Coordinates of C-alpha atoms in Angstrom, one line a residue:
M1 CA 30.7 130.3 72.8
K2 CA 28.9 131.8 69.9
R3 CA 29.5 135.3 71.3
I4 CA 33.2 134.6 71.6
K5 CA 33.3 133.2 68.1
Q6 CA 31.7 136.3 66.7
Y7 CA 34.1 138.4 68.6
L8 CA 37.1 136.5 67.1
I9 CA 35.7 136.8 63.6
S10 CA 35.1 140.5 64.0
I11 CA 38.6 141.1 65.2
F12 CA 40.1 139.0 62.5
L13 CA 38.1 140.8 59.7
I14 CA 38.9 144.3 61.1
V15 CA 42.6 143.4 61.0
L16 CA 42.3 142.3 57.4
L17 CA 40.6 145.5 56.4
I18 CA 42.9 147.9 58.2
N19 CA 46.3 146.3 57.6
T20 CA 47.0 144.9 54.1
A21 CA 49.9 143.0 55.5
Y22 CA 47.4 140.7 57.1
G23 CA 45.7 140.0 53.7
F24 CA 45.9 136.8 51.8
P25 CA 47.7 136.5 48.5
G26 CA 45.3 136.2 45.6
M27 CA 42.4 138.1 47.3
T28 CA 40.7 140.5 44.9
A29 CA 39.2 143.9 45.6
N30 CA 35.6 142.4 45.6
N31 CA 36.7 139.7 48.1
S32 CA 36.2 136.9 45.6
T33 CA 38.3 133.7 46.2
A34 CA 40.2 131.6 43.7
Q35 CA 39.4 127.9 43.3
Q36 CA 41.7 125.5 45.1
D37 CA 44.5 124.2 42.9
L38 CA 45.3 120.7 44.1
V39 CA 48.7 120.9 42.3
N40 CA 49.6 124.2 44.1
S41 CA 49.8 122.7 47.6
T42 CA 52.4 121.9 50.2
E43 CA 52.9 120.1 53.4
S44 CA 55.4 122.6 54.7
D45 CA 54.2 124.9 57.5
Q46 CA 56.9 127.5 57.0
D47 CA 54.3 130.0 55.8
I48 CA 51.7 129.1 58.5
T49 CA 51.3 131.4 61.4
L50 CA 49.0 131.2 64.4
V51 CA 47.1 134.5 64.4
Q52 CA 45.0 134.0 67.5
N53 CA 44.6 131.5 70.3
L54 CA 41.5 131.7 72.5
I55 CA 41.6 129.6 75.7
E56 CA 38.4 129.2 77.7
V57 CA 39.0 127.6 81.2
D58 CA 35.7 126.8 83.0
A59 CA 36.0 125.9 86.7
L60 CA 32.3 125.7 87.3
Q61 CA 30.9 123.4 84.7
L62 CA 32.4 120.2 86.1
R63 CA 33.2 121.4 89.7
S64 CA 31.3 118.5 91.3
Q65 CA 33.6 116.1 89.4
N66 CA 36.8 118.0 90.3
E67 CA 37.6 118.7 86.7
L68 CA 38.4 121.8 84.6
Y69 CA 36.8 122.1 81.2
V70 CA 39.1 123.7 78.6
R71 CA 38.2 124.8 75.1
E72 CA 40.8 126.3 72.8
T73 CA 40.0 128.0 69.5
L74 CA 43.0 128.5 67.0
I75 CA 43.1 130.6 63.9
F76 CA 46.0 129.8 61.6
K77 CA 46.9 132.0 58.6
N78 CA 48.7 131.0 55.4
T79 CA 51.1 133.9 54.4
G80 CA 52.5 132.0 51.4
T81 CA 51.3 131.5 47.8
M82 CA 50.7 127.8 48.0
N83 CA 47.8 126.1 49.7
F84 CA 48.7 124.2 52.9
D85 CA 47.7 120.6 53.5
G86 CA 49.7 119.2 56.4
S87 CA 50.1 118.7 60.1
L88 CA 48.9 121.3 62.7
R89 CA 49.9 121.0 66.3
T90 CA 49.2 122.4 69.8
W91 CA 50.4 121.7 73.3
V92 CA 48.1 120.3 76.1
P93 CA 48.8 119.9 79.8
D94 CA 49.8 116.6 81.5
G95 CA 46.8 114.4 82.5
T96 CA 44.5 115.8 79.8
E97 CA 41.4 113.6 79.2
G98 CA 38.5 113.5 76.7
I99 CA 40.3 115.4 73.9
K100 CA 38.1 116.5 71.0
I101 CA 39.2 118.4 67.9
G102 CA 36.8 120.1 65.4
K103 CA 36.9 122.3 62.4
S104 CA 34.4 125.0 61.3
E105 CA 34.3 127.6 58.7
M106 CA 34.8 131.2 60.0
M107 CA 31.6 132.6 58.5
Q108 CA 29.4 129.6 59.4
G109 CA 27.6 128.9 62.7
A110 CA 27.5 125.2 62.3
N111 CA 28.9 122.8 64.9
P112 CA 32.6 121.9 64.4
E113 CA 33.3 118.9 62.1
P114 CA 35.2 116.2 64.2
I115 CA 38.8 115.6 63.2
V116 CA 41.0 112.6 63.8
W117 CA 44.0 113.4 65.9
K118 CA 47.0 111.7 67.5
Q119 CA 49.0 112.5 70.6
N120 CA 52.7 112.3 71.4
G121 CA 53.4 113.4 75.0
N122 CA 52.0 116.8 75.3
I123 CA 51.7 117.5 71.6
I124 CA 48.4 117.0 69.8
T125 CA 48.6 116.7 65.9
W126 CA 45.9 116.7 63.3
Q127 CA 45.7 117.1 59.5
G128 CA 44.7 120.6 58.4
E129 CA 44.0 122.5 55.3
I130 CA 44.6 126.3 55.0
N131 CA 44.2 127.8 51.5
A132 CA 46.3 130.8 50.5
S133 CA 43.4 132.6 48.9
A134 CA 40.5 132.0 51.4
L135 CA 39.5 132.8 55.0
P136 CA 41.1 130.3 57.3
P137 CA 39.0 127.8 59.3
L138 CA 38.5 127.8 63.0
Y139 CA 40.0 124.8 64.8
T140 CA 38.6 123.9 68.3
V141 CA 40.4 121.7 70.8
E142 CA 38.4 120.6 73.8
Y143 CA 39.6 118.6 76.8
L144 CA 39.1 117.9 80.5
L145 CA 41.8 118.4 83.2
P146 CA 41.2 116.4 86.4
E147 CA 41.9 118.1 89.7
P148 CA 41.7 115.1 92.2
N149 CA 43.1 117.1 95.1
G150 CA 40.6 120.0 94.7
T151 CA 43.4 122.3 93.3
K152 CA 42.5 124.3 90.3
Q153 CA 45.6 124.9 88.1
Y154 CA 46.1 125.1 84.4
S155 CA 49.2 125.6 82.2
K156 CA 49.7 126.3 78.5
I157 CA 52.9 126.3 76.6
F158 CA 52.6 128.2 73.4
L159 CA 56.0 127.9 71.9
Y160 CA 57.3 124.3 71.9
P161 CA 60.5 124.3 69.8
T162 CA 60.1 123.1 66.2
L163 CA 56.6 121.8 66.8
T164 CA 54.2 124.5 67.8
K165 CA 53.8 128.2 66.8
K166 CA 53.5 131.2 69.1
P167 CA 50.2 133.1 68.6
S168 CA 50.3 136.8 67.6
S169 CA 47.3 137.3 69.9
I170 CA 46.1 135.5 73.0
M171 CA 42.7 135.6 74.6
L172 CA 42.0 133.9 77.9
K173 CA 38.5 133.5 79.4
I174 CA 38.3 132.2 82.9
T175 CA 34.9 131.1 84.4
L176 CA 34.9 130.7 88.2
D177 CA 32.9 131.1 91.3
K178 CA 32.3 134.6 92.7
E179 CA 34.3 133.8 95.8
E180 CA 37.3 132.7 93.8
S181 CA 40.1 134.7 92.2
A182 CA 42.6 133.9 89.5
A183 CA 46.4 134.4 89.4
I184 CA 48.2 134.3 86.0
M185 CA 52.0 134.0 85.7
D186 CA 54.4 133.5 82.9
E187 CA 57.2 130.9 82.6
N188 CA 59.4 133.0 84.9
G189 CA 56.8 133.3 87.7
N190 CA 56.0 136.9 86.9
S191 CA 52.4 138.0 87.1
I192 CA 50.8 138.9 83.7
S193 CA 47.3 139.4 84.9
A194 CA 47.3 143.2 84.7
S195 CA 49.0 143.3 81.3
G196 CA 46.0 141.4 79.9
S197 CA 43.6 144.3 80.6
P198 CA 41.1 142.1 82.6
R199 CA 37.4 142.8 82.3
V200 CA 34.6 141.0 84.1
E201 CA 31.6 139.6 82.4
G202 CA 29.2 137.7 84.8
N203 CA 31.2 134.8 86.3
S204 CA 34.0 135.2 83.7
I205 CA 37.1 137.3 83.4
L206 CA 38.5 138.0 80.0
Y207 CA 42.2 138.8 79.2
D208 CA 43.8 140.0 75.9
W209 CA 47.4 140.1 75.0
E210 CA 48.6 141.4 71.6
T211 CA 52.1 140.2 70.5
P212 CA 52.8 138.7 73.9
E213 CA 56.4 138.4 75.1
F214 CA 55.8 135.4 77.2
N215 CA 55.8 131.8 75.9
E216 CA 53.8 130.2 78.7
I217 CA 50.9 130.9 81.1
N218 CA 50.3 129.3 84.4
L219 CA 46.8 129.8 86.0
A220 CA 45.9 129.2 89.6
I221 CA 42.4 129.6 90.9
S222 CA 41.9 130.0 94.7
S223 CA 39.3 131.0 97.1
S224 CA 39.5 134.8 97.8
T225 CA 37.1 135.1 100.7
A226 CA 37.8 132.4 103.2
A227 CA 35.9 132.8 106.5
P228 CA 38.3 134.2 109.2
S229 CA 36.6 132.0 111.9
G230 CA 37.2 128.9 109.8
I231 CA 40.8 129.8 109.2
A232 CA 41.3 130.5 112.9
G233 CA 39.8 127.1 113.8
Y234 CA 42.2 125.3 111.5
V235 CA 45.2 127.3 112.9
I236 CA 44.3 126.4 116.5
L237 CA 43.8 122.8 115.6
G238 CA 47.1 122.7 113.8
L239 CA 48.9 124.3 116.9
I240 CA 47.3 121.7 119.2
V241 CA 48.5 118.9 117.0
I242 CA 52.0 120.4 116.9
L243 CA 52.1 120.8 120.7
V244 CA 50.9 117.2 121.3
F245 CA 53.6 115.7 119.2
S246 CA 56.4 118.1 120.2
Y247 CA 55.7 118.3 124.0
P248 CA 57.6 115.1 125.0
V249 CA 60.7 116.4 123.3
I250 CA 60.4 119.9 124.7
R251 CA 59.7 118.5 128.2
K252 CA 62.8 116.2 128.0
K253 CA 65.1 119.2 127.2
N254 CA 63.5 121.8 129.6
K255 CA 64.1 121.5 133.3
K256 CA 61.7 124.3 134.1
I257 CA 58.8 122.4 132.6
R258 CA 59.6 119.3 134.6
A259 CA 59.8 121.4 137.8
F260 CA 56.5 123.0 137.0
E261 CA 54.9 119.7 136.5
E262 CA 56.3 118.5 139.9
K263 CA 54.9 121.6 141.6
I264 CA 51.5 121.0 140.2
R265 CA 51.5 117.4 141.3
N266 CA 52.6 118.4 144.8
S267 CA 49.9 121.1 145.0
L268 CA 47.2 118.6 144.0
K269 CA 48.4 116.1 146.7
R270 CA 48.3 118.9 149.3
K271 CA 44.9 119.9 148.2
E272 CA 43.6 116.3 148.6
T273 CA 45.2 116.1 152.0
A274 CA 43.7 119.5 153.0
E275 CA 40.3 118.5 151.8
E276 CA 40.5 115.3 153.9
T277 CA 41.6 117.3 157.0
A278 CA 38.9 119.9 156.4
E279 CA 36.3 117.1 156.1
E280 CA 37.5 115.6 159.4
S281 CA 37.4 119.0 161.1
R282 CA 33.9 119.5 159.8
E283 CA 32.8 116.1 161.1
E284 CA 34.3 117.0 164.5
L285 CA 32.5 120.3 164.5
V286 CA 29.2 118.6 163.6
E287 CA 29.7 116.1 166.4
E288 CA 30.5 118.9 168.8
T289 CA 27.4 120.9 167.9
T290 CA 24.8 118.2 168.2
T291 CA 23.5 119.5 171.6
P292 CA 21.6 122.8 171.9
E293 CA 23.9 124.1 174.6
P294 CA 25.7 127.6 174.4
V295 CA 28.8 127.8 172.2
E296 CA 31.2 127.8 175.0
A297 CA 29.8 124.7 176.6
E298 CA 29.7 122.9 173.2
E299 CA 33.3 123.6 172.5
E300 CA 34.5 122.6 175.9
T301 CA 32.7 119.2 175.9
G302 CA 35.1 118.0 173.2
F303 CA 38.0 118.0 175.7
E304 CA 36.3 116.8 178.9
G305 CA 38.4 113.7 179.1
N306 CA 41.7 115.4 178.7
T307 CA 44.0 116.6 181.4
K308 CA 45.6 120.1 181.4
E309 CA 48.9 118.7 180.3
E310 CA 47.3 116.8 177.4
L311 CA 45.5 120.0 176.3
E312 CA 48.8 121.9 176.3
V313 CA 50.4 119.2 174.1
M314 CA 47.4 119.3 171.7
K315 CA 47.6 123.1 171.6
D316 CA 51.4 123.1 170.8
E317 CA 50.9 120.5 168.1
T318 CA 48.1 122.5 166.5
L319 CA 50.2 125.7 166.7
S320 CA 53.1 123.9 165.0
K321 CA 50.7 122.8 162.2
L322 CA 49.5 126.3 161.8
S323 CA 53.0 127.6 161.5
E324 CA 53.9 125.0 158.8
L325 CA 50.7 126.0 157.0
N326 CA 51.7 129.7 157.0
K327 CA 55.2 128.8 155.6
E328 CA 53.7 126.7 152.8
Y329 CA 51.3 129.5 151.9
E330 CA 54.1 132.1 151.9
S331 CA 56.2 130.0 149.6
G332 CA 53.5 130.0 147.0
N333 CA 52.8 126.3 147.1
M334 CA 49.2 126.6 148.2
L335 CA 46.0 128.0 146.8
D336 CA 44.2 130.8 148.7
E337 CA 41.0 128.8 149.3
E338 CA 43.0 125.8 150.6
Y339 CA 45.0 128.0 153.0
E340 CA 42.0 129.8 154.4
E341 CA 40.1 126.6 155.0
L342 CA 42.9 124.9 156.9
K343 CA 43.9 128.0 158.8
K344 CA 40.3 128.4 160.0
S345 CA 40.2 124.8 161.1
Y346 CA 43.5 125.0 163.0
Q347 CA 42.7 128.4 164.6
G348 CA 39.3 127.1 165.8
R349 CA 40.9 124.1 167.4
I350 CA 43.4 126.3 169.2
D351 CA 40.7 128.6 170.5
K352 CA 38.7 125.7 171.9
I353 CA 41.7 124.3 173.7
K354 CA 42.5 127.8 175.2
R355 CA 39.0 128.2 176.5
R356 CA 39.2 124.8 178.1
L357 CA 42.4 125.6 179.8
E358 CA 41.0 128.9 181.3

């Protein structure tokens, strides 16, 4: 803060030396100041201008508490011939907490002297003194801005009709994490970041506007390097949630989806039936191969008790099943593995019956 304060004083003094229009009535060539005349004072602020408004927004200091720390430094100037002793005002955002106002002399490094203030809505008012023939004091306004939802936003209205004065110069210092970025817009939603000639100093970005045309700034701090994998995960999760809640409605309106579901159910039923049939066939084959006889003899023993007519009937029935199986497979209602397994079982049975009939 001391560095910023020195910077403000330097700029202010340079302006005073270069442009006589920024001088104070009553200032002599040797920079001597006149004694304050208590009679020569006024409460009217018609000759009071806000020369500079420095705003420091710190998003790191109280990050664990989800709060922004804001410190404003205001330099008022008395352009009249009478000393000012009256009300000074500034605008603060909604929800502001922990407001502190202090006063310090421009050429001193002491801590600000606390000042009593009062608040009416967004307007903060305090009693100030600005002599016509002396360097103006520095007024500091500190406050906290809670961000309960983790959002980091800040707004400042400079010109509030009949109450606040628009600064001739605005400085904005934003302190944020290296993975965060700041967007600054005016009251019309137009970006004014580039016009502030931003420069980076450590974790801070500084902006300067001379004779700004805007009356309000809106600051938004966001993460600039979010992990792609993390984003993809949230996107996928969001899509799954949407599908879960919307599927019943889509299914009700779409006949193709219902037909597809029915096809899957039928396929699963056929698969269960095929597995049962295959298991029975395997059990039969195991039973038929329990004796160490040649293959032909083993296969024939399974039909020793059947007559030729019975074997013919069994062969026709198995051929009919094989034909139905081929039709099911050709229609696309059966998996390849399921078809091959049943086909092999039926064909083996037919071959055994044929050998028995020979």
